[in-house]
């Protein structure tokens, strides 16, 4: 969705800095071109991630389009607030007003960098670690495994076709034009990468699949822990709680621990949670061992 660009303000801003005529609609066209690029990025990302993330991607795109429109209008409004000295001449030039305009422009460019940051968020959606405590964790991890396996299988099929025919022409669902472009890319690649899907890419996909499957194993263990009654260990001055629901090992003290204890907790990966009033980290066997070590238990 595009948001409106004030062409009257855009024209006035242009007239304040240039002697050339303003091309009607150019501000709107530039804005829409930027939104179109972001929309193309979203569509590319949707091909890489689970449908679970698609609504979030659409939301980020809409936010980008809205904020960019607001920024464009604000930038042009600021540009229209004071003319350039090249346009109006140095006589009686409003220096103070120009300084305020320049300061506002600096602030606007900082805002622009923040808006551009939304594009980075779009690129990263669905690519990071999946929270095992989330309600859709199994669905997301399974989907990731399937997508990676599909990419691996296709890469192997591409390589097998090229080894046999020395060209990608004739590969299923690939046009002759795309095949010719791939053939040229393969010939131009370094010797170690002269294949449709070089060995290092296949190895990377296999490692990602292996990592995702390990996450499924971790999820199985977590769900097994969640099915068990809550475990608590009492020590002098507090208690340790195995909070499987939040996947956290939590240490609750009766009183604020001394500085050395706090430093030791931090060095072993524990962090203070104001919400839970506890020192905590991810619930693992290593966390349990470290907690007992810090507290001198057992």
mmCIF file of C-alpha atoms in Angstrom:
data_model
loop_
_atom_site.group_PDB
_atom_site.id
_atom_site.type_symbol
_atom_site.label_atom_id
_atom_site.label_comp_id
_atom_site.label_asym_id
_atom_site.label_seq_id
_atom_site.Cartn_x
_atom_site.Cartn_y
_atom_site.Cartn_z
ATOM 1 C CA UNK A 1 0.000 0.000 0.000
ATOM 2 C CA UNK A 2 1.251 3.458 -0.900
ATOM 3 C CA UNK A 3 0.677 6.458 1.329
ATOM 4 C CA UNK A 4 0.078 9.972 -0.066
ATOM 5 C CA UNK A 5 2.946 12.296 -0.941
ATOM 6 C CA UNK A 6 2.236 16.042 -0.873
ATOM 7 C CA UNK A 7 3.234 17.120 -4.379
ATOM 8 C CA UNK A 8 2.610 20.818 -3.649
ATOM 9 C CA UNK A 9 5.124 20.797 -0.806
ATOM 10 C CA UNK A 10 7.523 18.752 -2.943
ATOM 11 C CA UNK A 11 7.314 21.338 -5.719
ATOM 12 C CA UNK A 12 7.876 24.233 -3.324
ATOM 13 C CA UNK A 13 10.853 22.434 -1.734
ATOM 14 C CA UNK A 14 12.363 21.938 -5.201
ATOM 15 C CA UNK A 15 11.856 25.597 -6.079
ATOM 16 C CA UNK A 16 13.701 26.632 -2.921
ATOM 17 C CA UNK A 17 16.897 24.888 -4.040
ATOM 18 C CA UNK A 18 16.841 24.709 -7.847
ATOM 19 C CA UNK A 19 16.247 26.998 -10.810
ATOM 20 C CA UNK A 20 14.963 24.084 -12.886
ATOM 21 C CA UNK A 21 11.269 23.276 -13.276
ATOM 22 C CA UNK A 22 9.829 20.627 -11.003
ATOM 23 C CA UNK A 23 8.654 17.470 -12.764
ATOM 24 C CA UNK A 24 5.124 16.872 -11.512
ATOM 25 C CA UNK A 25 4.786 13.580 -9.666
ATOM 26 C CA UNK A 26 8.525 12.966 -9.288
ATOM 27 C CA UNK A 27 8.406 12.909 -5.468
ATOM 28 C CA UNK A 28 5.554 10.385 -5.546
ATOM 29 C CA UNK A 29 7.347 8.307 -8.176
ATOM 30 C CA UNK A 30 10.560 8.196 -6.124
ATOM 31 C CA UNK A 31 8.656 7.201 -3.004
ATOM 32 C CA UNK A 32 6.694 4.475 -4.774
ATOM 33 C CA UNK A 33 9.853 3.091 -6.371
ATOM 34 C CA UNK A 34 11.410 2.704 -2.900
ATOM 35 C CA UNK A 35 8.266 0.955 -1.607
ATOM 36 C CA UNK A 36 8.278 -1.333 -4.662
ATOM 37 C CA UNK A 37 11.861 -2.380 -3.856
ATOM 38 C CA UNK A 38 10.858 -3.144 -0.272
ATOM 39 C CA UNK A 39 7.845 -5.134 -1.528
ATOM 40 C CA UNK A 40 10.120 -7.185 -3.804
ATOM 41 C CA UNK A 41 12.388 -7.859 -0.815
ATOM 42 C CA UNK A 42 9.386 -9.054 1.197
ATOM 43 C CA UNK A 43 8.332 -11.426 -1.592
ATOM 44 C CA UNK A 44 11.868 -12.838 -1.767
ATOM 45 C CA UNK A 45 11.874 -13.377 1.986
ATOM 46 C CA UNK A 46 8.490 -15.106 1.873
ATOM 47 C CA UNK A 47 10.024 -17.694 -0.446
ATOM 48 C CA UNK A 48 12.669 -18.462 2.189
ATOM 49 C CA UNK A 49 10.666 -18.619 5.403
ATOM 50 C CA UNK A 50 7.613 -20.322 6.856
ATOM 51 C CA UNK A 51 4.149 -18.880 6.041
ATOM 52 C CA UNK A 52 3.945 -18.260 9.788
ATOM 53 C CA UNK A 53 6.104 -15.157 9.212
ATOM 54 C CA UNK A 54 4.247 -13.797 6.186
ATOM 55 C CA UNK A 55 1.841 -11.566 8.113
ATOM 56 C CA UNK A 56 4.759 -10.129 10.064
ATOM 57 C CA UNK A 57 6.582 -9.373 6.828
ATOM 58 C CA UNK A 58 3.494 -7.659 5.436
ATOM 59 C CA UNK A 59 3.240 -5.608 8.628
ATOM 60 C CA UNK A 60 6.854 -4.479 8.322
ATOM 61 C CA UNK A 61 6.299 -3.513 4.691
ATOM 62 C CA UNK A 62 3.263 -1.426 5.583
ATOM 63 C CA UNK A 63 5.165 0.253 8.410
ATOM 64 C CA UNK A 64 8.053 1.042 6.043
ATOM 65 C CA UNK A 65 5.678 2.528 3.436
ATOM 66 C CA UNK A 66 3.877 4.663 6.010
ATOM 67 C CA UNK A 67 6.985 5.974 7.757
ATOM 68 C CA UNK A 68 8.765 6.668 4.466
ATOM 69 C CA UNK A 69 5.788 8.714 3.246
ATOM 70 C CA UNK A 70 5.715 10.687 6.490
ATOM 71 C CA UNK A 71 9.466 11.241 6.261
ATOM 72 C CA UNK A 72 9.285 12.348 2.608
ATOM 73 C CA UNK A 73 6.625 14.920 3.413
ATOM 74 C CA UNK A 74 8.535 16.142 6.480
ATOM 75 C CA UNK A 75 11.758 16.402 4.465
ATOM 76 C CA UNK A 76 10.062 18.409 1.711
ATOM 77 C CA UNK A 77 8.269 20.583 4.256
ATOM 78 C CA UNK A 78 11.615 21.405 5.850
ATOM 79 C CA UNK A 79 13.129 22.069 2.425
ATOM 80 C CA UNK A 80 10.328 24.502 1.687
ATOM 81 C CA UNK A 81 10.883 26.455 4.907
ATOM 82 C CA UNK A 82 13.906 28.444 3.674
ATOM 83 C CA UNK A 83 15.415 29.070 0.208
ATOM 84 C CA UNK A 84 18.964 28.342 -0.843
ATOM 85 C CA UNK A 85 21.296 31.349 -1.058
ATOM 86 C CA UNK A 86 21.867 30.400 -4.722
ATOM 87 C CA UNK A 87 18.164 30.956 -5.396
ATOM 88 C CA UNK A 88 17.405 34.108 -3.406
ATOM 89 C CA UNK A 89 20.850 35.706 -3.294
ATOM 90 C CA UNK A 90 22.978 36.784 -0.291
ATOM 91 C CA UNK A 91 21.205 40.075 0.387
ATOM 92 C CA UNK A 92 19.211 39.965 3.644
ATOM 93 C CA UNK A 93 19.630 36.170 3.703
ATOM 94 C CA UNK A 94 17.852 34.641 6.768
ATOM 95 C CA UNK A 95 20.921 32.940 8.278
ATOM 96 C CA UNK A 96 19.277 31.925 11.563
ATOM 97 C CA UNK A 97 16.334 30.385 9.761
ATOM 98 C CA UNK A 98 18.708 28.509 7.467
ATOM 99 C CA UNK A 99 20.640 27.175 10.463
ATOM 100 C CA UNK A 100 17.406 25.853 11.975
ATOM 101 C CA UNK A 101 16.554 24.255 8.664
ATOM 102 C CA UNK A 102 19.973 22.572 8.476
ATOM 103 C CA UNK A 103 19.654 21.261 12.037
ATOM 104 C CA UNK A 104 16.236 19.824 11.216
ATOM 105 C CA UNK A 105 17.632 18.210 8.076
ATOM 106 C CA UNK A 106 20.358 16.482 10.115
ATOM 107 C CA UNK A 107 17.680 15.083 12.430
ATOM 108 C CA UNK A 108 15.602 13.955 9.460
ATOM 109 C CA UNK A 109 18.497 11.994 7.989
ATOM 110 C CA UNK A 110 18.909 10.177 11.295
ATOM 111 C CA UNK A 111 15.213 9.294 11.143
ATOM 112 C CA UNK A 112 15.733 8.061 7.587
ATOM 113 C CA UNK A 113 18.454 5.634 8.731
ATOM 114 C CA UNK A 114 16.028 4.241 11.314
ATOM 115 C CA UNK A 115 13.394 3.743 8.616
ATOM 116 C CA UNK A 116 15.949 1.963 6.422
ATOM 117 C CA UNK A 117 16.579 -0.325 9.392
ATOM 118 C CA UNK A 118 13.157 -1.860 8.723
ATOM 119 C CA UNK A 119 14.622 -3.357 5.532
ATOM 120 C CA UNK A 120 17.251 -5.132 7.627
ATOM 121 C CA UNK A 121 14.508 -6.496 9.873
ATOM 122 C CA UNK A 122 12.708 -7.822 6.791
ATOM 123 C CA UNK A 123 15.874 -9.628 5.666
ATOM 124 C CA UNK A 124 16.293 -11.223 9.103
ATOM 125 C CA UNK A 125 12.696 -12.342 9.714
ATOM 126 C CA UNK A 126 12.512 -16.113 10.113
ATOM 127 C CA UNK A 127 16.263 -16.681 9.807
ATOM 128 C CA UNK A 128 17.309 -16.538 13.460
ATOM 129 C CA UNK A 129 16.982 -19.111 16.248
ATOM 130 C CA UNK A 130 13.420 -20.232 16.947
ATOM 131 C CA UNK A 131 12.185 -19.824 20.518
ATOM 132 C CA UNK A 132 11.474 -23.350 21.744
ATOM 133 C CA UNK A 133 8.882 -22.041 24.201
ATOM 134 C CA UNK A 134 6.798 -20.488 21.421
ATOM 135 C CA UNK A 135 3.454 -22.106 20.558
ATOM 136 C CA UNK A 136 4.492 -22.742 16.934
ATOM 137 C CA UNK A 137 8.062 -23.896 17.598
ATOM 138 C CA UNK A 138 7.653 -27.432 16.225
ATOM 139 C CA UNK A 139 5.815 -26.224 13.134
ATOM 140 C CA UNK A 140 8.469 -23.591 12.403
ATOM 141 C CA UNK A 141 11.450 -25.891 12.909
ATOM 142 C CA UNK A 142 9.866 -28.688 10.869
ATOM 143 C CA UNK A 143 9.101 -26.226 8.088
ATOM 144 C CA UNK A 144 12.707 -24.995 8.168
ATOM 145 C CA UNK A 145 14.022 -28.554 7.869
ATOM 146 C CA UNK A 146 11.730 -29.239 4.911
ATOM 147 C CA UNK A 147 12.727 -26.054 3.098
ATOM 148 C CA UNK A 148 16.431 -26.696 3.621
ATOM 149 C CA UNK A 149 16.049 -30.309 2.470
ATOM 150 C CA UNK A 150 14.233 -29.130 -0.661
ATOM 151 C CA UNK A 151 17.083 -26.731 -1.434
ATOM 152 C CA UNK A 152 19.647 -29.487 -0.837
ATOM 153 C CA UNK A 153 17.819 -31.969 -3.069
ATOM 154 C CA UNK A 154 17.505 -29.399 -5.845
ATOM 155 C CA UNK A 155 21.188 -28.497 -5.573
ATOM 156 C CA UNK A 156 22.176 -32.154 -5.896
ATOM 157 C CA UNK A 157 19.848 -32.597 -8.872
ATOM 158 C CA UNK A 158 21.316 -29.519 -10.581
ATOM 159 C CA UNK A 159 24.833 -30.858 -10.114
ATOM 160 C CA UNK A 160 23.905 -34.322 -11.417
ATOM 161 C CA UNK A 161 22.343 -32.817 -14.548
ATOM 162 C CA UNK A 162 25.385 -30.624 -15.219
ATOM 163 C CA UNK A 163 27.852 -33.490 -14.705
ATOM 164 C CA UNK A 164 25.954 -35.615 -17.219
ATOM 165 C CA UNK A 165 25.210 -33.006 -19.909
ATOM 166 C CA UNK A 166 27.840 -30.291 -19.291
ATOM 167 C CA UNK A 167 25.001 -27.772 -19.577
ATOM 168 C CA UNK A 168 21.887 -26.854 -17.623
ATOM 169 C CA UNK A 169 19.713 -26.891 -20.754
ATOM 170 C CA UNK A 170 17.004 -29.476 -20.439
ATOM 171 C CA UNK A 171 16.776 -29.290 -16.660
ATOM 172 C CA UNK A 172 13.114 -29.585 -15.577
ATOM 173 C CA UNK A 173 11.265 -26.277 -15.126
ATOM 174 C CA UNK A 174 14.274 -24.232 -16.281
ATOM 175 C CA UNK A 175 14.042 -22.048 -19.383
ATOM 176 C CA UNK A 176 16.809 -22.127 -21.992
ATOM 177 C CA UNK A 177 17.570 -18.486 -21.159
ATOM 178 C CA UNK A 178 18.019 -19.214 -17.447
ATOM 179 C CA UNK A 179 20.046 -22.315 -18.302
ATOM 180 C CA UNK A 180 22.370 -20.301 -20.544
ATOM 181 C CA UNK A 181 22.883 -17.709 -17.769
ATOM 182 C CA UNK A 182 23.711 -20.461 -15.280
ATOM 183 C CA UNK A 183 26.116 -22.125 -17.736
ATOM 184 C CA UNK A 184 27.951 -18.819 -18.156
ATOM 185 C CA UNK A 185 28.080 -18.258 -14.397
ATOM 186 C CA UNK A 186 29.539 -21.732 -13.875
ATOM 187 C CA UNK A 187 32.209 -21.214 -16.530
ATOM 188 C CA UNK A 188 33.152 -17.826 -15.017
ATOM 189 C CA UNK A 189 33.403 -19.168 -11.452
ATOM 190 C CA UNK A 190 36.691 -20.185 -9.788
ATOM 191 C CA UNK A 191 37.668 -23.839 -10.350
ATOM 192 C CA UNK A 192 36.435 -24.940 -6.897
ATOM 193 C CA UNK A 193 32.988 -23.451 -7.588
ATOM 194 C CA UNK A 194 32.361 -24.588 -11.158
ATOM 195 C CA UNK A 195 29.079 -26.344 -10.456
ATOM 196 C CA UNK A 196 25.450 -25.208 -10.200
ATOM 197 C CA UNK A 197 25.629 -25.791 -6.458
ATOM 198 C CA UNK A 198 29.282 -26.021 -5.298
ATOM 199 C CA UNK A 199 30.316 -28.413 -2.534
ATOM 200 C CA UNK A 200 30.647 -25.653 0.051
ATOM 201 C CA UNK A 201 27.017 -24.655 -0.516
ATOM 202 C CA UNK A 202 25.844 -28.249 -0.154
ATOM 203 C CA UNK A 203 27.899 -28.599 3.031
ATOM 204 C CA UNK A 204 26.354 -25.418 4.424
ATOM 205 C CA UNK A 205 22.840 -26.715 3.737
ATOM 206 C CA UNK A 206 23.636 -30.059 5.394
ATOM 207 C CA UNK A 207 24.956 -28.287 8.481
ATOM 208 C CA UNK A 208 21.841 -26.114 8.685
ATOM 209 C CA UNK A 209 19.623 -29.195 8.423
ATOM 210 C CA UNK A 210 21.647 -30.906 11.140
ATOM 211 C CA UNK A 211 21.326 -27.854 13.402
ATOM 212 C CA UNK A 212 17.563 -27.644 12.825
ATOM 213 C CA UNK A 213 17.117 -31.333 13.629
ATOM 214 C CA UNK A 214 19.063 -30.850 16.844
ATOM 215 C CA UNK A 215 16.616 -28.095 17.741
ATOM 216 C CA UNK A 216 13.790 -30.588 17.278
ATOM 217 C CA UNK A 217 15.568 -32.948 19.680
ATOM 218 C CA UNK A 218 15.915 -30.094 22.180
ATOM 219 C CA UNK A 219 12.204 -29.374 21.792
ATOM 220 C CA UNK A 220 11.408 -33.023 22.501
ATOM 221 C CA UNK A 221 13.434 -32.849 25.715
ATOM 222 C CA UNK A 222 11.809 -29.570 26.725
ATOM 223 C CA UNK A 223 8.309 -30.946 26.182
ATOM 224 C CA UNK A 224 9.225 -33.997 28.235
ATOM 225 C CA UNK A 225 10.419 -31.703 31.044
ATOM 226 C CA UNK A 226 7.228 -29.662 30.831
ATOM 227 C CA UNK A 227 5.192 -32.837 31.278
ATOM 228 C CA UNK A 228 6.936 -33.499 34.590
ATOM 229 C CA UNK A 229 6.003 -31.805 37.885
ATOM 230 C CA UNK A 230 7.942 -28.640 38.685
ATOM 231 C CA UNK A 231 11.272 -29.333 40.362
ATOM 232 C CA UNK A 232 12.526 -27.186 43.204
ATOM 233 C CA UNK A 233 15.786 -27.385 45.116
ATOM 234 C CA UNK A 234 16.011 -25.585 48.424
ATOM 235 C CA UNK A 235 19.336 -24.225 49.659
ATOM 236 C CA UNK A 236 20.217 -22.040 52.580
ATOM 237 C CA UNK A 237 19.048 -18.567 51.591
ATOM 238 C CA UNK A 238 16.809 -19.465 48.660
ATOM 239 C CA UNK A 239 15.689 -22.018 46.103
ATOM 240 C CA UNK A 240 16.382 -23.237 42.573
ATOM 241 C CA UNK A 241 13.374 -23.698 40.293
ATOM 242 C CA UNK A 242 13.382 -25.756 37.106
ATOM 243 C CA UNK A 243 10.830 -23.673 35.180
ATOM 244 C CA UNK A 244 10.192 -25.898 32.156
ATOM 245 C CA UNK A 245 7.271 -23.772 30.980
ATOM 246 C CA UNK A 246 9.593 -20.815 30.333
ATOM 247 C CA UNK A 247 12.620 -23.035 29.646
ATOM 248 C CA UNK A 248 14.550 -21.298 32.413
ATOM 249 C CA UNK A 249 16.536 -22.386 35.447
ATOM 250 C CA UNK A 250 15.732 -19.768 38.075
ATOM 251 C CA UNK A 251 17.513 -18.967 41.333
ATOM 252 C CA UNK A 252 15.419 -17.113 43.917
ATOM 253 C CA UNK A 253 17.234 -15.617 46.912
ATOM 254 C CA UNK A 254 15.583 -14.688 50.212
ATOM 255 C CA UNK A 255 17.811 -11.617 50.293
ATOM 256 C CA UNK A 256 19.931 -9.776 47.736
ATOM 257 C CA UNK A 257 23.087 -11.884 47.202
ATOM 258 C CA UNK A 258 26.457 -10.334 47.910
ATOM 259 C CA UNK A 259 28.604 -8.781 45.211
ATOM 260 C CA UNK A 260 30.862 -11.834 44.780
ATOM 261 C CA UNK A 261 27.869 -14.133 44.304
ATOM 262 C CA UNK A 262 26.330 -11.772 41.763
ATOM 263 C CA UNK A 263 29.609 -11.587 39.855
ATOM 264 C CA UNK A 264 29.886 -15.381 39.868
ATOM 265 C CA UNK A 265 26.320 -15.745 38.608
ATOM 266 C CA UNK A 266 27.007 -13.334 35.745
ATOM 267 C CA UNK A 267 30.229 -15.115 34.818
ATOM 268 C CA UNK A 268 28.266 -18.373 34.555
ATOM 269 C CA UNK A 269 25.640 -16.907 32.222
ATOM 270 C CA UNK A 270 22.904 -16.049 34.736
ATOM 271 C CA UNK A 271 21.041 -12.760 34.318
ATOM 272 C CA UNK A 272 18.682 -10.939 36.655
ATOM 273 C CA UNK A 273 15.035 -10.974 35.551
ATOM 274 C CA UNK A 274 13.041 -8.133 37.137
ATOM 275 C CA UNK A 275 9.808 -9.720 35.923
ATOM 276 C CA UNK A 276 10.480 -13.070 37.612
ATOM 277 C CA UNK A 277 12.523 -11.642 40.507
ATOM 278 C CA UNK A 278 15.105 -14.322 39.815
ATOM 279 C CA UNK A 279 18.560 -14.965 38.446
ATOM 280 C CA UNK A 280 18.033 -17.230 35.441
ATOM 281 C CA UNK A 281 19.364 -18.773 32.249
ATOM 282 C CA UNK A 282 18.180 -21.409 29.783
ATOM 283 C CA UNK A 283 17.201 -24.679 31.459
ATOM 284 C CA UNK A 284 19.958 -27.172 30.616
ATOM 285 C CA UNK A 285 22.038 -29.700 32.484
ATOM 286 C CA UNK A 286 24.990 -27.314 32.303
ATOM 287 C CA UNK A 287 22.855 -24.583 33.887
ATOM 288 C CA UNK A 288 21.914 -26.905 36.751
ATOM 289 C CA UNK A 289 25.559 -27.860 37.264
ATOM 290 C CA UNK A 290 26.718 -24.213 37.210
ATOM 291 C CA UNK A 291 23.992 -23.121 39.633
ATOM 292 C CA UNK A 292 24.983 -25.779 42.148
ATOM 293 C CA UNK A 293 28.650 -24.862 41.679
ATOM 294 C CA UNK A 294 28.031 -21.145 42.293
ATOM 295 C CA UNK A 295 25.894 -21.860 45.355
ATOM 296 C CA UNK A 296 28.145 -24.602 46.708
ATOM 297 C CA UNK A 297 25.439 -27.263 46.611
ATOM 298 C CA UNK A 298 26.291 -30.957 46.438
#
